[in-house]
GROMACS .gro file of C-alpha atoms in nm:
model
  410
    1MET     CA    1   1.035   0.386   1.108
    2ALA     CA    2   1.242   0.495   1.407
    3ILE     CA    3   1.485   0.258   1.503
    4ALA     CA    4   1.650   0.250   1.842
    5GLY     CA    5   1.900  -0.025   1.811
    6THR     CA    6   1.890  -0.377   1.760
    7PRO     CA    7   1.704  -0.660   1.926
    8SER     CA    8   1.878  -0.788   2.251
    9THR     CA    9   1.953  -1.152   2.288
   10THR     CA   10   1.702  -1.169   2.560
   11MET     CA   11   1.392  -1.057   2.404
   12ARG     CA   12   1.099  -0.937   2.567
   13GLN     CA   13   0.827  -1.180   2.667
   14LEU     CA   14   0.462  -1.027   2.659
   15PRO     CA   15   0.179  -1.168   2.874
   16VAL     CA   16  -0.088  -1.347   2.670
   17SER     CA   17  -0.320  -1.455   2.960
   18LEU     CA   18  -0.576  -1.173   2.912
   19ALA     CA   19  -0.723  -1.039   2.637
   20SER     CA   20  -0.664  -0.694   2.559
   21ARG     CA   21  -0.951  -0.447   2.581
   22HIS     CA   22  -0.853  -0.124   2.441
   23VAL     CA   23  -0.700  -0.121   2.090
   24ALA     CA   24  -0.577   0.130   1.853
   25VAL     CA   25  -0.612   0.091   1.476
   26ILE     CA   26  -0.402   0.333   1.263
   27GLY     CA   27  -0.580   0.419   0.945
   28ALA     CA   28  -0.932   0.432   0.812
   29GLY     CA   29  -0.875   0.277   0.485
   30ALA     CA   30  -1.005  -0.053   0.391
   31ALA     CA   31  -0.779  -0.250   0.574
   32GLY     CA   32  -0.866  -0.035   0.907
   33LEU     CA   33  -1.237  -0.013   0.870
   34VAL     CA   34  -1.271  -0.412   0.863
   35THR     CA   35  -1.007  -0.433   1.127
   36ALA     CA   36  -1.214  -0.221   1.351
   37ARG     CA   37  -1.537  -0.422   1.286
   38GLU     CA   38  -1.358  -0.755   1.369
   39LEU     CA   39  -1.223  -0.608   1.692
   40ARG     CA   40  -1.536  -0.470   1.791
   41ARG     CA   41  -1.714  -0.790   1.718
   42GLU     CA   42  -1.485  -0.946   1.980
   43GLY     CA   43  -1.595  -0.700   2.234
   44PHE     CA   44  -1.302  -0.473   2.227
   45SER     CA   45  -1.289  -0.088   2.275
   46VAL     CA   46  -1.180   0.050   1.948
   47VAL     CA   47  -1.043   0.384   1.830
   48VAL     CA   48  -0.951   0.452   1.474
   49PHE     CA   49  -0.695   0.725   1.375
   50GLU     CA   50  -0.735   0.875   1.045
   51GLN     CA   51  -0.547   1.166   0.920
   52GLY     CA   52  -0.780   1.251   0.634
   53ASP     CA   53  -1.102   1.414   0.651
   54GLN     CA   54  -1.310   1.110   0.583
   55VAL     CA   55  -1.268   0.743   0.562
   56GLY     CA   56  -1.142   0.526   0.265
   57GLY     CA   57  -0.776   0.571   0.267
   58THR     CA   58  -0.597   0.553  -0.071
   59TRP     CA   59  -0.965   0.542  -0.246
   60VAL     CA   60  -1.008   0.893  -0.146
   61TYR     CA   61  -0.899   1.083  -0.480
   62THR     CA   62  -0.783   1.404  -0.477
   63SER     CA   63  -0.650   1.666  -0.752
   64ARG     CA   64  -0.391   1.774  -0.536
   65VAL     CA   65  -0.029   1.663  -0.578
   66GLU     CA   66   0.298   1.705  -0.386
   67SER     CA   67   0.534   1.991  -0.424
   68ASP     CA   68   0.807   1.747  -0.544
   69PRO     CA   69   0.684   1.544  -0.843
   70LEU     CA   70   0.902   1.267  -0.723
   71GLY     CA   71   0.757   1.255  -0.377
   72LEU     CA   72   1.119   1.252  -0.221
   73GLY     CA   73   1.121   1.566  -0.053
   74PRO     CA   74   1.151   1.514   0.329
   75ILE     CA   75   0.958   1.862   0.402
   76ARG     CA   76   0.686   1.821   0.122
   77ALA     CA   77   0.328   1.814   0.230
   78THR     CA   78   0.265   1.460   0.191
   79VAL     CA   79  -0.055   1.359  -0.037
   80HIS     CA   80  -0.173   1.009   0.095
   81SER     CA   81  -0.369   0.890  -0.204
   82SER     CA   82  -0.201   0.785  -0.519
   83LEU     CA   83  -0.510   0.772  -0.745
   84TYR     CA   84  -0.522   0.897  -1.092
   85ARG     CA   85  -0.854   1.057  -1.213
   86SER     CA   86  -0.951   0.757  -1.454
   87LEU     CA   87  -0.840   0.480  -1.254
   88ARG     CA   88  -1.071   0.181  -1.253
   89THR     CA   89  -1.036  -0.148  -1.047
   90ASN     CA   90  -0.865  -0.431  -1.203
   91LEU     CA   91  -1.052  -0.675  -1.016
   92PRO     CA   92  -1.398  -0.744  -1.078
   93ARG     CA   93  -1.650  -0.633  -0.808
   94GLU     CA   94  -1.705  -1.002  -0.699
   95CYS     CA   95  -1.347  -0.999  -0.564
   96MET     CA   96  -1.341  -0.673  -0.421
   97GLY     CA   97  -1.620  -0.699  -0.143
   98PHE     CA   98  -1.598  -0.828   0.211
   99ARG     CA   99  -1.716  -1.190   0.254
  100ASP     CA  100  -2.061  -1.095   0.437
  101TYR     CA  101  -2.090  -0.772   0.259
  102PRO     CA  102  -2.063  -0.820  -0.112
  103PHE     CA  103  -1.961  -0.538  -0.340
  104VAL     CA  104  -2.296  -0.523  -0.560
  105SER     CA  105  -2.403  -0.274  -0.779
  106ARG     CA  106  -2.655  -0.005  -0.644
  107ASP     CA  107  -2.974   0.078  -0.827
  108ASP     CA  108  -2.856   0.463  -0.829
  109PRO     CA  109  -2.802   0.697  -1.116
  110ASP     CA  110  -2.505   0.836  -0.878
  111ARG     CA  111  -2.332   0.494  -0.866
  112ASP     CA  112  -2.115   0.315  -1.105
  113PRO     CA  113  -2.258  -0.018  -1.192
  114ARG     CA  114  -1.984  -0.182  -1.409
  115ARG     CA  115  -1.802  -0.473  -1.328
  116PHE     CA  116  -1.486  -0.313  -1.280
  117PRO     CA  117  -1.584   0.030  -1.144
  118GLY     CA  118  -1.428   0.347  -1.092
  119HIS     CA  119  -1.236   0.464  -0.771
  120ARG     CA  120  -1.510   0.647  -0.650
  121GLU     CA  121  -1.757   0.377  -0.647
  122VAL     CA  122  -1.507   0.200  -0.443
  123LEU     CA  123  -1.494   0.489  -0.184
  124MET     CA  124  -1.894   0.493  -0.184
  125TYR     CA  125  -1.875   0.112  -0.102
  126LEU     CA  126  -1.634   0.162   0.192
  127LYS     CA  127  -1.852   0.449   0.332
  128ASP     CA  128  -2.147   0.213   0.294
  129PHE     CA  129  -1.969  -0.038   0.492
  130ALA     CA  130  -1.862   0.197   0.777
  131ARG     CA  131  -2.225   0.321   0.807
  132GLU     CA  132  -2.389  -0.038   0.787
  133PHE     CA  133  -2.151  -0.172   1.073
  134GLY     CA  134  -2.115   0.142   1.261
  135ILE     CA  135  -1.776   0.187   1.254
  136ALA     CA  136  -1.761   0.564   1.151
  137GLU     CA  137  -1.837   0.652   1.506
  138LEU     CA  138  -1.516   0.474   1.605
  139VAL     CA  139  -1.301   0.697   1.379
  140ARG     CA  140  -1.124   1.033   1.481
  141LEU     CA  141  -1.103   1.210   1.163
  142GLU     CA  142  -0.824   1.470   1.082
  143THR     CA  143  -0.621   1.317   1.362
  144GLU     CA  144  -0.225   1.270   1.301
  145VAL     CA  145  -0.059   0.979   1.477
  146LEU     CA  146   0.308   1.108   1.594
  147HIS     CA  147   0.406   0.812   1.780
  148VAL     CA  148   0.337   0.463   1.888
  149GLY     CA  149   0.573   0.306   2.133
  150LEU     CA  150   0.599   0.025   2.390
  151VAL     CA  151   0.549   0.128   2.727
  152GLU     CA  152   0.543  -0.033   3.078
  153ASP     CA  153   0.346  -0.337   3.163
  154SER     CA  154   0.328  -0.415   2.774
  155LYS     CA  155   0.116  -0.150   2.676
  156TRP     CA  156   0.126   0.108   2.406
  157LYS     CA  157   0.131   0.464   2.409
  158VAL     CA  158  -0.019   0.667   2.110
  159ILE     CA  159   0.051   1.030   2.086
  160SER     CA  160  -0.181   1.184   1.822
  161ARG     CA  161  -0.289   1.564   1.732
  162LYS     CA  162  -0.515   1.717   1.495
  163SER     CA  163  -0.364   1.708   1.127
  164GLY     CA  164  -0.203   1.997   1.031
  165SER     CA  165  -0.162   2.138   1.382
  166ASP     CA  166   0.156   2.232   1.581
  167GLU     CA  167   0.040   2.099   1.884
  168ALA     CA  168   0.237   1.878   2.124
  169GLY     CA  169   0.000   1.580   2.090
  170VAL     CA  170  -0.218   1.393   2.338
  171ASP     CA  171  -0.094   1.081   2.502
  172GLU     CA  172  -0.304   0.802   2.528
  173ILE     CA  173  -0.254   0.424   2.613
  174PHE     CA  174  -0.361   0.101   2.465
  175ASP     CA  175  -0.358  -0.274   2.505
  176ALA     CA  176  -0.285  -0.341   2.155
  177VAL     CA  177  -0.216  -0.146   1.806
  178VAL     CA  178  -0.301  -0.288   1.465
  179VAL     CA  179  -0.108  -0.087   1.197
  180CYS     CA  180  -0.323  -0.037   0.896
  181ASN     CA  181  -0.176   0.286   0.720
  182GLY     CA  182  -0.135   0.158   0.373
  183HIS     CA  183   0.179   0.143   0.142
  184PHE     CA  184   0.074   0.347  -0.154
  185THR     CA  185   0.225   0.682  -0.047
  186GLU     CA  186   0.618   0.697  -0.009
  187PRO     CA  187   0.736   0.673  -0.373
  188ARG     CA  188   1.020   0.425  -0.489
  189VAL     CA  189   1.215   0.556  -0.765
  190ALA     CA  190   1.450   0.391  -1.037
  191GLU     CA  191   1.818   0.438  -0.993
  192ILE     CA  192   1.926   0.594  -1.315
  193PRO     CA  193   2.290   0.661  -1.397
  194GLY     CA  194   2.344   1.017  -1.502
  195VAL     CA  195   1.997   1.130  -1.376
  196ASN     CA  196   2.125   1.413  -1.169
  197LYS     CA  197   2.236   1.605  -1.487
  198TRP     CA  198   1.951   1.496  -1.697
  199PRO     CA  199   1.743   1.838  -1.789
  200GLY     CA  200   1.407   1.678  -1.838
  201LYS     CA  201   1.126   1.648  -1.601
  202GLN     CA  202   1.099   1.344  -1.352
  203ILE     CA  203   0.763   1.232  -1.192
  204HIS     CA  204   0.633   0.945  -0.994
  205SER     CA  205   0.311   0.796  -1.055
  206HIS     CA  206   0.220   0.891  -0.712
  207ASN     CA  207   0.187   1.240  -0.839
  208TYR     CA  208   0.004   1.144  -1.169
  209ARG     CA  209  -0.347   1.270  -1.207
  210VAL     CA  210  -0.428   1.337  -1.581
  211PRO     CA  211  -0.258   1.295  -1.907
  212GLU     CA  212  -0.270   1.668  -2.031
  213PRO     CA  213   0.081   1.802  -1.868
  214PHE     CA  214   0.244   1.545  -2.108
  215GLN     CA  215   0.082   1.718  -2.408
  216ASP     CA  216   0.312   1.688  -2.752
  217GLN     CA  217   0.587   1.546  -2.539
  218ILE     CA  218   0.812   1.239  -2.560
  219VAL     CA  219   0.785   1.049  -2.257
  220VAL     CA  220   0.961   0.774  -2.113
  221LEU     CA  221   0.783   0.546  -1.834
  222ILE     CA  222   0.928   0.301  -1.628
  223GLY     CA  223   0.744   0.013  -1.516
  224SER     CA  224   0.502  -0.227  -1.677
  225SER     CA  225   0.270  -0.331  -1.374
  226ALA     CA  226  -0.083  -0.216  -1.351
  227SER     CA  227  -0.026   0.163  -1.304
  228GLY     CA  228   0.237   0.152  -1.564
  229ALA     CA  229  -0.012  -0.040  -1.831
  230ASP     CA  230  -0.284   0.226  -1.743
  231ILE     CA  231  -0.073   0.549  -1.751
  232SER     CA  232   0.094   0.454  -2.062
  233ARG     CA  233  -0.202   0.417  -2.249
  234GLU     CA  234  -0.379   0.695  -2.107
  235ILE     CA  235  -0.067   0.924  -2.191
  236ALA     CA  236  -0.043   0.798  -2.545
  237ALA     CA  237  -0.326   0.991  -2.632
  238VAL     CA  238  -0.200   1.322  -2.591
  239ALA     CA  239   0.191   1.258  -2.612
  240LYS     CA  240   0.386   1.272  -2.917
  241GLU     CA  241   0.560   0.947  -2.790
  242VAL     CA  242   0.541   0.710  -2.488
  243HIS     CA  243   0.842   0.480  -2.441
  244ILE     CA  244   0.807   0.210  -2.165
  245ALA     CA  245   1.092   0.093  -1.987
  246ALA     CA  246   1.032  -0.266  -1.848
  247ARG     CA  247   1.236  -0.488  -1.640
  248THR     CA  248   1.079  -0.808  -1.741
  249PHE     CA  249   0.903  -0.868  -2.098
  250VAL     CA  250   0.749  -1.160  -2.305
  251ASP     CA  251   1.007  -1.239  -2.575
  252GLY     CA  252   0.915  -1.082  -2.918
  253THR     CA  253   0.660  -0.776  -2.753
  254LEU     CA  254   0.948  -0.502  -2.764
  255GLY     CA  255   0.930  -0.239  -2.998
  256LYS     CA  256   0.611  -0.065  -3.134
  257GLN     CA  257   0.294  -0.168  -2.947
  258ALA     CA  258  -0.001  -0.301  -3.145
  259GLY     CA  259  -0.286  -0.061  -3.193
  260TYR     CA  260  -0.081   0.243  -3.140
  261ASP     CA  261   0.130   0.478  -3.359
  262ASN     CA  262   0.331   0.645  -3.073
  263LEU     CA  263   0.396   0.365  -2.818
  264TRP     CA  264   0.691   0.148  -2.759
  265LEU     CA  265   0.823  -0.114  -2.529
  266HIS     CA  266   1.191  -0.123  -2.447
  267PRO     CA  267   1.418  -0.320  -2.181
  268MET     CA  268   1.526  -0.104  -1.896
  269ILE     CA  269   1.714   0.223  -1.883
  270GLU     CA  270   2.087   0.186  -1.904
  271SER     CA  271   2.173   0.570  -1.860
  272VAL     CA  272   2.070   0.940  -1.940
  273CYS     CA  273   2.278   1.216  -2.055
  274GLU     CA  274   2.279   1.604  -2.003
  275ASP     CA  275   2.182   1.685  -2.353
  276GLY     CA  276   1.844   1.489  -2.276
  277THR     CA  277   1.907   1.142  -2.426
  278VAL     CA  278   1.781   0.834  -2.246
  279TYR     CA  279   1.954   0.507  -2.336
  280PHE     CA  280   1.823   0.162  -2.323
  281LEU     CA  281   1.973  -0.138  -2.236
  282ASP     CA  282   1.949  -0.284  -2.612
  283GLY     CA  283   2.127  -0.008  -2.750
  284SER     CA  284   1.848   0.189  -2.873
  285PHE     CA  285   1.791   0.574  -2.720
  286ILE     CA  286   1.564   0.862  -2.746
  287LEU     CA  287   1.564   1.217  -2.669
  288ALA     CA  288   1.286   1.246  -2.381
  289ASP     CA  289   1.112   1.524  -2.214
  290ALA     CA  290   0.990   1.357  -1.925
  291ILE     CA  291   1.075   1.030  -1.717
  292LEU     CA  292   0.767   0.887  -1.529
  293HIS     CA  293   0.843   0.653  -1.266
  294CYS     CA  294   0.559   0.377  -1.214
  295THR     CA  295   0.806   0.197  -0.994
  296GLY     CA  296   0.631   0.128  -0.694
  297TYR     CA  297   0.633   0.227  -0.306
  298LYS     CA  298   0.796   0.175  -0.010
  299TYR     CA  299   0.649   0.070   0.324
  300ASP     CA  300   0.680   0.369   0.586
  301PHE     CA  301   0.591   0.395   0.943
  302PRO     CA  302   0.750   0.706   1.080
  303PHE     CA  303   0.548   0.701   1.387
  304LEU     CA  304   0.652   0.367   1.504
  305GLU     CA  305   0.904   0.306   1.758
  306THR     CA  306   0.986  -0.061   1.833
  307ASP     CA  307   1.328  -0.070   1.987
  308GLY     CA  308   1.448  -0.228   1.680
  309TYR     CA  309   1.201  -0.549   1.699
  310VAL     CA  310   1.056  -0.441   1.375
  311THR     CA  311   1.252  -0.299   1.115
  312VAL     CA  312   1.208  -0.215   0.734
  313ASP     CA  313   1.496  -0.326   0.515
  314ASP     CA  314   1.490  -0.287   0.139
  315ASN     CA  315   1.126  -0.277   0.184
  316ARG     CA  316   1.093  -0.589   0.381
  317VAL     CA  317   0.899  -0.542   0.717
  318GLY     CA  318   1.023  -0.785   0.962
  319PRO     CA  319   1.059  -0.995   1.129
  320LEU     CA  320   0.680  -1.073   1.077
  321TYR     CA  321   0.498  -1.414   1.132
  322LYS     CA  322   0.275  -1.477   0.824
  323HIS     CA  323   0.333  -1.108   0.728
  324ILE     CA  324   0.144  -0.971   1.055
  325PHE     CA  325   0.281  -1.021   1.392
  326PRO     CA  326   0.608  -0.945   1.502
  327PRO     CA  327   0.712  -1.275   1.720
  328VAL     CA  328   0.857  -1.061   2.002
  329LEU     CA  329   0.563  -0.825   2.028
  330ALA     CA  330   0.270  -1.043   1.934
  331PRO     CA  331   0.005  -1.011   1.972
  332TRP     CA  332   0.004  -0.665   2.091
  333LEU     CA  333   0.134  -0.537   1.785
  334SER     CA  334   0.023  -0.623   1.417
  335PHE     CA  335   0.006  -0.520   1.077
  336VAL     CA  336  -0.288  -0.567   0.812
  337GLY     CA  337  -0.246  -0.513   0.475
  338LEU     CA  338   0.128  -0.554   0.397
  339PRO     CA  339   0.122  -0.809   0.126
  340CYS     CA  340   0.089  -0.687  -0.255
  341LYS     CA  341  -0.034  -0.847  -0.553
  342VAL     CA  342  -0.321  -1.010  -0.371
  343ILE     CA  343  -0.715  -0.990  -0.336
  344PRO     CA  344  -0.678  -0.710  -0.086
  345PHE     CA  345  -1.011  -0.685   0.088
  346ARG     CA  346  -1.073  -1.010   0.142
  347MET     CA  347  -0.718  -1.052   0.284
  348PHE     CA  348  -0.775  -0.772   0.517
  349GLU     CA  349  -1.087  -0.933   0.645
  350LEU     CA  350  -0.910  -1.254   0.714
  351GLN     CA  351  -0.584  -1.114   0.851
  352SER     CA  352  -0.827  -0.883   1.097
  353LYS     CA  353  -1.024  -1.191   1.205
  354TRP     CA  354  -0.714  -1.382   1.296
  355ILE     CA  355  -0.570  -1.073   1.500
  356ALA     CA  356  -0.919  -1.042   1.683
  357GLY     CA  357  -0.938  -1.385   1.764
  358VAL     CA  358  -0.580  -1.401   1.895
  359LEU     CA  359  -0.631  -1.087   2.103
  360SER     CA  360  -0.951  -1.245   2.264
  361ASN     CA  361  -0.759  -1.569   2.325
  362ARG     CA  362  -1.004  -1.781   2.104
  363LEU     CA  363  -0.711  -1.845   1.887
  364MET     CA  364  -0.347  -1.922   1.987
  365LEU     CA  365  -0.040  -1.812   1.812
  366PRO     CA  366   0.288  -2.069   1.800
  367SER     CA  367   0.555  -1.986   2.049
  368GLN     CA  368   0.770  -1.682   2.003
  369GLN     CA  369   1.030  -1.937   1.886
  370GLU     CA  370   0.805  -2.141   1.670
  371MET     CA  371   0.705  -1.813   1.499
  372MET     CA  372   1.081  -1.674   1.461
  373GLU     CA  373   1.165  -2.038   1.319
  374ASP     CA  374   0.904  -1.994   1.062
  375VAL     CA  375   0.983  -1.657   0.976
  376GLU     CA  376   1.352  -1.763   0.892
  377ALA     CA  377   1.249  -2.047   0.691
  378PHE     CA  378   1.025  -1.828   0.480
  379TYR     CA  379   1.335  -1.576   0.426
  380SER     CA  380   1.571  -1.879   0.342
  381SER     CA  381   1.337  -2.014   0.086
  382LEU     CA  382   1.319  -1.651  -0.073
  383GLU     CA  383   1.688  -1.653  -0.071
  384VAL     CA  384   1.739  -1.980  -0.223
  385SER     CA  385   1.502  -1.869  -0.526
  386GLY     CA  386   1.646  -1.566  -0.604
  387THR     CA  387   1.375  -1.361  -0.476
  388PRO     CA  388   1.510  -1.012  -0.380
  389LYS     CA  389   1.441  -0.891  -0.035
  390ARG     CA  390   1.214  -0.621  -0.179
  391TYR     CA  391   0.946  -0.883  -0.287
  392THR     CA  392   0.908  -1.041   0.048
  393HIS     CA  393   0.562  -0.910   0.058
  394ASN     CA  394   0.457  -1.003  -0.315
  395LEU     CA  395   0.213  -1.290  -0.249
  396VAL     CA  396   0.138  -1.337  -0.632
  397ASP     CA  397   0.244  -1.682  -0.625
  398TYR     CA  398   0.118  -1.803  -0.293
  399GLN     CA  399  -0.245  -1.747  -0.304
  400ASN     CA  400  -0.557  -1.896  -0.449
  401PHE     CA  401  -0.726  -1.591  -0.594
  402GLY     CA  402  -1.081  -1.754  -0.544
  403CYS     CA  403  -1.235  -1.587  -0.849
  404HIS     CA  404  -1.077  -1.592  -1.219
  405PHE     CA  405  -1.076  -1.341  -1.484
  406ALA     CA  406  -0.898  -1.277  -1.802
  407VAL     CA  407  -0.995  -0.923  -1.923
  408ARG     CA  408  -0.838  -0.617  -1.806
  409VAL     CA  409  -1.063  -0.341  -1.865
  410GLN     CA  410  -0.910  -0.006  -1.969
   0.00000   0.00000   0.00000
């Protein structure tokens, strides 16, 4: 995110007497599609900007990967999606749909009827949703947003161009902007002492698609969340050995994993050496061919200029009231989809209904001061509990999931 300084002591007060009429939505994934629907239901003129060639966002699978396997090179050609070929949902379809458009199985041989379907079925559902509610006609495909910034009269300038072109871009003015660009594209990688001299291959799960490149190799996989669990087991089918390095684990679970002859769980990596050795915090070590980082992602808004009113600090996007509204710029700038460890589609829908209702003056936000006080109290509670700043948007302990399940389908 571009930052032009820090907020002044006299913060900009935006008018809230009239509802905005022309709204830009950045991104046509699940969050952008449902946001566009809710905004249009309130009578707004909506334009959805999507850099890809189809709607669906992160659910558009591609076998393409980036030139930098770690996804850190600043001039790399970015691939938006992080899906691997075998990915299935880890939520049942009952939790995946929007409230008035359930994600039911279709009587169609080309569709996936499983309760935990593959990624293509989710993409098909989103395309069905876009057609059903006439959202596709609002989306400008293959359109890259270069700049979103505040201009006079509390309007927002959006500069866009055809994806992949060298054009200067087209300027348009909007009353409000809703950012729905997702957060599974910019990798976070583990900091490992000695890694600069380590001779093996490194890759982030963002660029993992299939297990075959790890055939007969000894692989260290960092991370034990959903993608780490999936990928470690998939790679174990072809690799010589797979060693998972986890930050947290249940007592008694370290060592060789039940049901596998070549899969081990370790504490985190302590260091690596130029002879290829990987040392773990418990003193154990192995000679590895590859390190696979299943270590999450960074929030990134390279197009957004807010004069410092919204920043990203150690993966905390803020200050944001309820993870959505920057108090100084609300309601004319908002974010949908920042929280993680949630029931995503339902959350997108509820967030977008709130935004649309506020922009139409049906719903009222607290005052700027009250919103800032709420944000500061939330940040203080995280600090008191010892929660790292990078987990600000992790809501796993704050929600009622609404549907319960006990089986993770592999």
